[in-house]
Short mmCIF file of C-alpha atoms in Angstrom, two decimals:
data_model
loop_
_atom_site.label_atom_id
_atom_site.label_comp_id
_atom_site.label_asym_id
_atom_site.label_seq_id
_atom_site.Cartn_x
_atom_site.Cartn_y
_atom_site.Cartn_z
CA UNK A 7 -0.02 -0.01 -0.02
CA UNK A 8 1.29 3.47 -0.94
CA UNK A 9 2.39 5.73 1.85
CA UNK A 10 0.18 8.74 2.69
CA UNK A 11 1.49 11.93 1.04
CA UNK A 12 0.98 14.00 4.16
CA UNK A 13 2.98 11.43 6.16
CA UNK A 14 5.78 11.46 3.57
CA UNK A 15 6.24 15.25 3.98
CA UNK A 16 5.54 15.23 7.68
CA UNK A 17 2.65 17.64 7.53
CA UNK A 18 -1.10 17.74 8.26
CA UNK A 19 -4.01 18.24 5.87
CA UNK A 20 -4.43 21.79 7.17
CA UNK A 21 -0.88 22.78 6.07
CA UNK A 22 -0.66 26.00 4.06
CA UNK A 23 0.95 26.12 0.57
CA UNK A 24 4.02 27.73 2.07
CA UNK A 25 4.30 25.00 4.74
CA UNK A 26 3.96 22.33 2.13
CA UNK A 27 6.75 23.88 0.05
CA UNK A 28 8.99 24.31 3.09
CA UNK A 29 8.40 20.71 4.17
CA UNK A 30 9.18 19.40 0.68
CA UNK A 31 12.41 21.44 0.41
CA UNK A 32 13.56 20.13 3.79
CA UNK A 33 12.86 16.51 2.87
CA UNK A 34 14.29 16.87 -0.66
CA UNK A 35 17.52 18.30 0.60
CA UNK A 36 17.74 15.53 3.21
CA UNK A 37 17.38 12.75 0.56
CA UNK A 38 19.06 14.57 -2.35
CA UNK A 39 21.34 12.28 -4.47
CA UNK A 40 24.27 14.69 -4.07
CA UNK A 41 24.11 14.26 -0.29
CA UNK A 42 23.52 10.46 -0.51
CA UNK A 43 25.66 9.14 -3.38
CA UNK A 44 24.90 5.50 -4.16
CA UNK A 45 22.13 5.26 -1.50
CA UNK A 46 19.17 3.58 -3.23
CA UNK A 47 16.87 4.05 -0.19
CA UNK A 48 17.51 7.83 -0.13
CA UNK A 49 16.85 8.05 -3.89
CA UNK A 50 13.53 6.23 -3.38
CA UNK A 51 12.56 8.66 -0.60
CA UNK A 52 13.63 11.57 -2.82
CA UNK A 53 11.23 10.39 -5.49
CA UNK A 54 8.38 9.80 -3.03
CA UNK A 55 8.79 13.33 -1.60
CA UNK A 56 8.59 14.78 -5.13
CA UNK A 57 5.51 12.73 -5.99
CA UNK A 58 3.81 13.92 -2.78
CA UNK A 59 4.74 17.57 -3.42
CA UNK A 60 3.52 17.42 -7.04
CA UNK A 61 0.06 16.57 -5.79
CA UNK A 62 -0.23 18.57 -2.57
CA UNK A 63 1.17 21.77 -4.13
CA UNK A 64 -1.60 21.83 -6.70
CA UNK A 65 -4.96 22.85 -5.21
CA UNK A 66 -6.99 20.81 -7.68
CA UNK A 67 -4.91 17.72 -7.29
CA UNK A 68 -4.84 18.13 -3.51
CA UNK A 69 -8.63 18.31 -3.40
CA UNK A 70 -8.94 15.12 -5.47
CA UNK A 71 -6.33 13.38 -3.28
CA UNK A 72 -8.14 14.42 -0.08
CA UNK A 73 -11.38 12.94 -1.48
CA UNK A 74 -10.20 9.87 -3.34
CA UNK A 75 -6.64 9.12 -2.12
CA UNK A 76 -4.02 7.62 -4.41
CA UNK A 77 -6.68 6.12 -6.70
CA UNK A 78 -7.53 9.62 -7.99
CA UNK A 79 -4.22 9.62 -9.90
CA UNK A 80 -2.67 6.20 -10.32
CA UNK A 81 -5.80 4.07 -10.80
CA UNK A 82 -5.51 0.87 -12.78
CA UNK A 83 -3.51 2.09 -15.72
CA UNK A 84 -0.41 3.88 -14.48
CA UNK A 85 -2.02 7.30 -14.21
CA UNK A 86 -0.56 10.18 -12.27
CA UNK A 87 2.38 9.71 -10.02
CA UNK A 88 3.51 6.08 -10.10
CA UNK A 89 7.09 7.09 -9.52
CA UNK A 90 8.58 10.27 -10.97
CA UNK A 91 11.97 9.95 -12.57
CA UNK A 92 14.89 12.18 -11.65
CA UNK A 93 14.71 14.29 -14.80
CA UNK A 94 11.08 15.06 -14.16
CA UNK A 95 11.85 16.11 -10.59
CA UNK A 96 14.70 18.34 -11.40
CA UNK A 97 12.96 19.94 -14.40
CA UNK A 98 9.82 20.71 -12.37
CA UNK A 99 11.08 21.43 -8.86
CA UNK A 100 14.79 22.23 -9.21
CA UNK A 101 14.25 25.87 -8.25
CA UNK A 102 12.93 24.86 -4.85
CA UNK A 103 16.38 23.60 -3.81
CA UNK A 104 17.79 27.09 -4.30
CA UNK A 105 21.51 27.26 -3.73
CA UNK A 106 21.70 24.18 -1.59
CA UNK A 107 23.55 22.27 -4.32
CA UNK A 108 25.98 24.56 -6.13
CA UNK A 109 23.32 26.93 -7.41
CA UNK A 110 22.09 24.58 -10.12
CA UNK A 111 19.44 23.01 -7.98
CA UNK A 112 20.48 19.50 -9.08
CA UNK A 113 24.26 19.32 -8.76
CA UNK A 114 25.96 16.50 -10.62
CA UNK A 115 23.14 14.03 -10.92
CA UNK A 116 23.24 11.84 -14.05
CA UNK A 117 26.96 12.43 -14.57
CA UNK A 118 26.51 15.96 -15.79
CA UNK A 119 28.13 18.31 -13.33
CA UNK A 120 27.26 21.28 -15.47
CA UNK A 121 23.61 21.08 -14.56
CA UNK A 122 22.12 20.29 -17.99
CA UNK A 123 18.44 19.62 -17.73
CA UNK A 124 16.42 17.43 -20.07
CA UNK A 125 13.59 19.31 -21.77
CA UNK A 126 10.14 17.82 -21.45
CA UNK A 127 7.76 17.66 -24.33
CA UNK A 128 4.38 19.33 -24.18
CA UNK A 129 1.36 17.52 -22.76
CA UNK A 130 -1.54 16.45 -24.96
CA UNK A 131 -5.16 16.57 -23.80
CA UNK A 132 -8.07 14.45 -24.89
CA UNK A 133 -11.64 13.87 -23.69
CA UNK A 134 -13.01 10.37 -23.21
CA UNK A 135 -16.77 9.83 -23.02
CA UNK A 136 -17.98 7.01 -20.72
CA UNK A 137 -21.37 5.47 -20.23
CA UNK A 138 -22.62 4.90 -16.66
CA UNK A 139 -21.99 1.16 -17.18
CA UNK A 140 -18.35 1.90 -18.10
CA UNK A 141 -17.98 4.13 -15.04
CA UNK A 142 -19.39 1.38 -12.81
CA UNK A 143 -17.26 -1.40 -14.13
CA UNK A 144 -14.05 0.27 -15.34
CA UNK A 145 -13.04 0.04 -18.96
CA UNK A 146 -10.08 -0.01 -21.27
CA UNK A 147 -10.29 2.50 -24.11
CA UNK A 148 -8.13 2.64 -27.22
CA UNK A 149 -7.82 6.14 -28.60
CA UNK A 150 -5.93 7.51 -31.59
CA UNK A 151 -3.59 10.37 -30.67
CA UNK A 152 -1.69 12.61 -33.07
CA UNK A 153 1.65 13.30 -31.29
CA UNK A 154 4.97 14.81 -32.20
CA UNK A 155 7.87 12.35 -32.38
CA UNK A 156 11.53 12.75 -33.38
CA UNK A 157 11.86 12.26 -37.10
CA UNK A 158 13.93 9.24 -38.22
CA UNK A 159 17.37 10.35 -39.31
CA UNK A 160 17.46 13.62 -37.35
CA UNK A 161 20.91 14.41 -35.95
CA UNK A 162 21.80 16.73 -33.09
CA UNK A 163 25.05 18.41 -32.06
CA UNK A 164 26.23 20.02 -28.89
CA UNK A 165 24.96 23.56 -28.51
CA UNK A 166 27.80 25.99 -29.09
CA UNK A 167 26.19 28.74 -27.01
CA UNK A 168 26.20 26.73 -23.77
CA UNK A 169 28.60 23.89 -24.64
CA UNK A 170 25.91 21.35 -23.98
CA UNK A 171 25.11 22.56 -20.45
CA UNK A 172 21.63 23.88 -21.16
CA UNK A 173 22.40 26.97 -19.12
CA UNK A 174 24.43 30.11 -19.59
CA UNK A 175 26.14 31.91 -16.73
CA UNK A 176 25.93 35.58 -16.24
CA UNK A 177 28.14 37.61 -13.93
CA UNK A 178 26.91 40.98 -12.74
CA UNK A 179 28.55 43.57 -10.43
CA UNK A 180 26.45 44.67 -7.48
CA UNK A 181 27.07 46.71 -4.35
CA UNK A 182 27.44 43.36 -2.63
CA UNK A 183 30.11 42.23 -5.09
CA UNK A 184 30.08 40.00 -8.18
CA UNK A 185 27.02 37.79 -8.46
CA UNK A 186 26.76 34.81 -10.81
CA UNK A 187 23.39 33.58 -12.09
CA UNK A 188 22.46 30.71 -14.37
CA UNK A 189 19.67 30.98 -16.92
CA UNK A 190 18.25 28.65 -19.55
CA UNK A 191 20.22 28.80 -22.74
CA UNK A 192 18.16 30.81 -25.30
CA UNK A 193 19.75 29.03 -28.24
CA UNK A 194 18.84 25.46 -27.38
CA UNK A 195 16.03 26.09 -24.85
CA UNK A 196 17.94 24.17 -22.16
CA UNK A 197 18.33 20.96 -24.17
CA UNK A 198 22.10 21.42 -24.63
CA UNK A 199 21.74 20.35 -28.24
CA UNK A 200 20.87 21.93 -31.59
CA UNK A 201 19.93 20.28 -34.86
CA UNK A 202 22.78 19.33 -37.17
CA UNK A 203 20.64 17.78 -39.94
CA UNK A 204 17.04 16.74 -40.40
CA UNK A 205 14.71 15.22 -42.99
CA UNK A 206 12.75 17.64 -45.18
CA UNK A 207 9.40 16.60 -43.62
CA UNK A 208 10.58 17.55 -40.12
CA UNK A 209 9.90 20.87 -38.39
CA UNK A 210 12.50 23.28 -37.03
CA UNK A 211 12.93 21.06 -33.96
CA UNK A 212 13.33 17.83 -35.91
CA UNK A 213 9.81 16.62 -35.08
CA UNK A 214 7.09 15.01 -37.25
CA UNK A 215 3.43 14.31 -36.47
CA UNK A 216 2.40 10.66 -36.20
CA UNK A 217 -0.83 8.89 -35.27
CA UNK A 218 -0.52 6.40 -32.33
CA UNK A 219 -3.17 4.24 -30.77
CA UNK A 220 -2.93 4.47 -27.01
CA UNK A 221 -4.57 2.08 -24.62
CA UNK A 222 -6.08 3.70 -21.53
CA UNK A 223 -7.19 1.68 -18.58
CA UNK A 224 -9.88 3.62 -16.65
CA UNK A 225 -10.67 2.45 -13.16
CA UNK A 226 -14.25 1.97 -11.90
CA UNK A 227 -15.74 4.91 -9.98
CA UNK A 228 -14.25 7.86 -11.86
CA UNK A 229 -16.26 11.04 -11.90
CA UNK A 230 -17.18 13.57 -14.56
CA UNK A 231 -14.40 16.13 -15.02
CA UNK A 232 -11.66 13.95 -13.45
CA UNK A 233 -8.34 14.05 -15.23
CA UNK A 234 -6.08 11.00 -15.58
CA UNK A 235 -2.53 11.01 -16.76
CA UNK A 236 -0.83 8.54 -19.12
CA UNK A 237 2.90 9.18 -18.70
CA UNK A 238 5.11 9.55 -21.72
CA UNK A 239 2.30 9.63 -24.33
CA UNK A 240 2.38 13.37 -25.03
CA UNK A 241 4.70 15.05 -27.50
CA UNK A 242 8.37 14.03 -27.63
CA UNK A 243 11.04 16.58 -26.85
CA UNK A 244 14.03 17.29 -29.06
CA UNK A 245 17.34 15.55 -28.50
CA UNK A 246 17.60 13.59 -25.27
CA UNK A 247 14.39 15.17 -23.86
CA UNK A 248 11.55 13.52 -22.00
CA UNK A 249 8.13 12.88 -23.66
CA UNK A 250 5.27 14.85 -22.27
CA UNK A 251 2.12 13.23 -20.86
CA UNK A 252 -1.36 12.50 -22.22
CA UNK A 253 -3.98 14.14 -20.02
CA UNK A 254 -7.32 12.28 -20.22
CA UNK A 255 -10.45 14.24 -19.18
CA UNK A 256 -13.44 12.11 -18.21
CA UNK A 257 -16.89 13.01 -19.52
CA UNK A 258 -19.77 10.95 -18.14
CA UNK A 259 -22.72 10.43 -20.50
CA UNK A 260 -26.21 10.80 -19.04
CA UNK A 261 -28.12 7.55 -18.49
CA UNK A 262 -31.66 7.16 -19.79
CA UNK A 263 -33.11 6.01 -16.46
CA UNK A 264 -30.53 6.28 -13.73
CA UNK A 265 -29.27 9.54 -12.12
CA UNK A 266 -25.88 9.54 -10.36
CA UNK A 267 -25.23 11.30 -7.07
CA UNK A 268 -21.70 10.51 -5.93
CA UNK A 269 -21.58 6.72 -5.51
CA UNK A 270 -25.37 6.35 -5.20
CA UNK A 271 -27.83 5.96 -8.12
CA UNK A 272 -31.45 7.14 -8.23
CA UNK A 273 -34.27 5.47 -10.17
CA UNK A 274 -37.83 6.81 -10.50
CA UNK A 275 -40.38 3.97 -10.47
CA UNK A 276 -43.97 4.82 -11.56
CA UNK A 277 -46.77 2.49 -10.54
CA UNK A 278 -50.55 2.60 -10.86
CA UNK A 279 -53.17 2.97 -8.14
CA UNK A 280 -53.99 -0.69 -8.54
CA UNK A 281 -50.39 -1.81 -8.27
CA UNK A 282 -49.84 0.38 -5.17
CA UNK A 283 -53.00 -1.06 -3.50
CA UNK A 284 -52.45 -4.72 -4.37
CA UNK A 285 -48.64 -4.89 -4.30
CA UNK A 286 -46.60 -6.00 -7.29
CA UNK A 287 -43.28 -7.39 -8.48
CA UNK A 288 -41.41 -5.04 -10.78
CA UNK A 289 -38.31 -5.34 -12.90
CA UNK A 290 -36.24 -2.14 -12.83
CA UNK A 291 -33.09 -0.87 -14.52
CA UNK A 292 -29.81 -1.14 -12.62
CA UNK A 293 -26.25 -0.24 -13.73
CA UNK A 294 -25.32 -3.91 -14.37
CA UNK A 295 -28.59 -5.19 -15.79
CA UNK A 296 -32.18 -5.46 -14.60
CA UNK A 297 -33.17 -6.16 -10.97
CA UNK A 298 -36.52 -7.48 -9.73
CA UNK A 299 -38.05 -5.89 -6.62
CA UNK A 300 -41.28 -6.62 -4.73
CA UNK A 301 -43.54 -3.81 -3.59
CA UNK A 302 -45.75 -4.56 -0.64
CA UNK A 303 -49.53 -3.98 -0.56
CA UNK A 304 -50.53 -0.41 0.17
CA UNK A 305 -47.11 1.10 -0.69
CA UNK A 306 -47.21 4.91 -0.58
CA UNK A 307 -46.03 7.36 -3.20
CA UNK A 308 -42.72 8.82 -2.16
CA UNK A 309 -41.48 5.64 -0.59
CA UNK A 310 -37.72 5.15 -1.15
CA UNK A 311 -36.36 1.61 -1.46
CA UNK A 312 -32.60 1.20 -0.92
CA UNK A 313 -30.85 -1.58 -2.79
CA UNK A 314 -27.49 -1.96 -1.02
CA UNK A 315 -24.35 -2.14 -3.17
CA UNK A 316 -26.17 -1.57 -6.47
CA UNK A 317 -24.61 1.86 -7.03
CA UNK A 318 -21.16 2.98 -8.28
CA UNK A 319 -17.99 1.38 -6.84
CA UNK A 320 -15.83 3.62 -4.69
CA UNK A 321 -12.70 4.90 -6.40
CA UNK A 322 -10.79 3.86 -3.23
CA UNK A 323 -12.19 0.32 -3.43
CA UNK A 324 -14.20 0.74 -0.31
CA UNK A 325 -17.38 -1.04 -1.50
CA UNK A 326 -20.13 0.44 -3.72
CA UNK A 327 -22.88 2.93 -3.32
CA UNK A 328 -26.61 2.09 -3.29
CA UNK A 329 -29.50 2.21 -5.82
CA UNK A 330 -32.31 4.33 -4.38
CA UNK A 331 -35.69 3.51 -5.96
CA UNK A 332 -38.21 6.33 -5.65
CA UNK A 333 -41.80 5.04 -5.77
CA UNK A 334 -44.27 7.31 -7.53
CA UNK A 335 -47.94 6.42 -7.71
CA UNK A 336 -49.21 7.55 -11.08
CA UNK A 337 -52.50 9.45 -11.12
CA UNK A 338 -54.52 8.96 -14.31
CA UNK A 339 -55.46 12.17 -16.15
CA UNK A 340 -58.62 10.83 -17.78
CA UNK A 341 -61.20 8.36 -16.44
CA UNK A 342 -63.93 6.29 -18.04
CA UNK A 343 -67.50 6.63 -16.73
CA UNK A 344 -67.19 3.41 -14.70
CA UNK A 345 -63.84 4.46 -13.26
CA UNK A 346 -65.18 7.85 -12.28
CA UNK A 347 -68.18 6.21 -10.51
CA UNK A 348 -65.81 3.94 -8.66
CA UNK A 349 -63.67 6.75 -7.33
CA UNK A 350 -66.72 8.90 -6.45
CA UNK A 351 -68.01 6.10 -4.29
CA UNK A 352 -64.57 5.79 -2.74
CA UNK A 353 -64.50 9.44 -1.62
CA UNK A 354 -66.41 8.64 1.56
CA UNK A 355 -65.04 5.13 1.99
CA UNK A 356 -62.95 5.17 5.20
CA UNK A 357 -60.46 2.81 3.61
CA UNK A 358 -59.58 5.48 1.00
CA UNK A 359 -59.24 8.35 3.43
CA UNK A 360 -55.58 9.03 4.30
CA UNK A 361 -54.55 7.85 7.73
CA UNK A 362 -50.76 8.36 7.96
CA UNK A 363 -49.14 6.49 10.80
CA UNK A 364 -46.51 8.03 13.05
CA UNK A 365 -43.99 5.70 11.52
CA UNK A 366 -44.63 7.22 8.04
CA UNK A 367 -41.94 9.78 7.40
CA UNK A 368 -42.68 13.09 5.83
CA UNK A 369 -41.07 14.16 2.53
CA UNK A 370 -38.51 16.34 4.34
CA UNK A 371 -37.58 13.47 6.70
CA UNK A 372 -37.06 11.20 3.76
CA UNK A 373 -34.73 13.75 2.09
CA UNK A 374 -32.83 14.18 5.35
CA UNK A 375 -32.36 10.41 5.71
CA UNK A 376 -31.23 10.15 2.07
CA UNK A 377 -28.46 12.63 2.59
CA UNK A 378 -27.39 11.51 6.05
#
């Protein structure tokens, strides 16, 4: 089981953004590869801290994590964190380390003491539409993505402006003395390489567009608007860069009969006066097929029947919601002569006069119970 992100950084859920950043910096410096050369355990902790910070520093991701836990991101298909690699960490969060490691933020990791960073390709975004049945059961979708990849035959050379470091140093004189700052090389964009030769069909960065079919495993219980991440399936980056990610936005299609509310489902069942008075067995729609229920004699309109576990599975695998069946007694709008006579006789029949019992809950009590 994955460790809790708050526990990894040693903070509570109420920690402010500044406290989260401060806690991450402290932990990252403690487990930094430059301080722990050859220590596999420290490197693992370093990656875990970065994964925790990536989620908790983003208000949207933090809200989803607080509600759904790790399943909100890494689900059943390698979405979200998994484990970040070192290049991702240093390219995204290197500035947080400040001057703790020679000013570069990532020292000599990867055998490059000059601090070259690997450029990450841009992310791609798609929307995937799911039926309620697919949401309830989980599904694997195959989608066609048009992504940039390095063109076959493209060749790169070391950037002459930064000598392959990806950064250029600038020295300025201040009242405090000479200060040295490192900035991203404007010639190569931080990649440390420029194009030496490329095919005619490649763009200025040596990239071409190609269609690729990507398989996406979507876990059961996702919600409309949730975003999942497929690592490495975005656009490639030039040279020795890292591919971006494919961001998958979930769109839930409306069901014909069932209405979703969190993990619970609602179904409106309409029955006649005769069915309500005599009792009846009814077959109703559920998310995984039809379900037969029995209505007792004299059932009242507004009655809510709860079918345990017939709703949507929890994204955290803590069981499933319920199916709430709302009973509505249908009043006919037109009557035949015989039917009208029957009901006119019934107006004074004591058996047809409402006599609610104390155990019969009011509409507002039913709503309160439903949401409690």
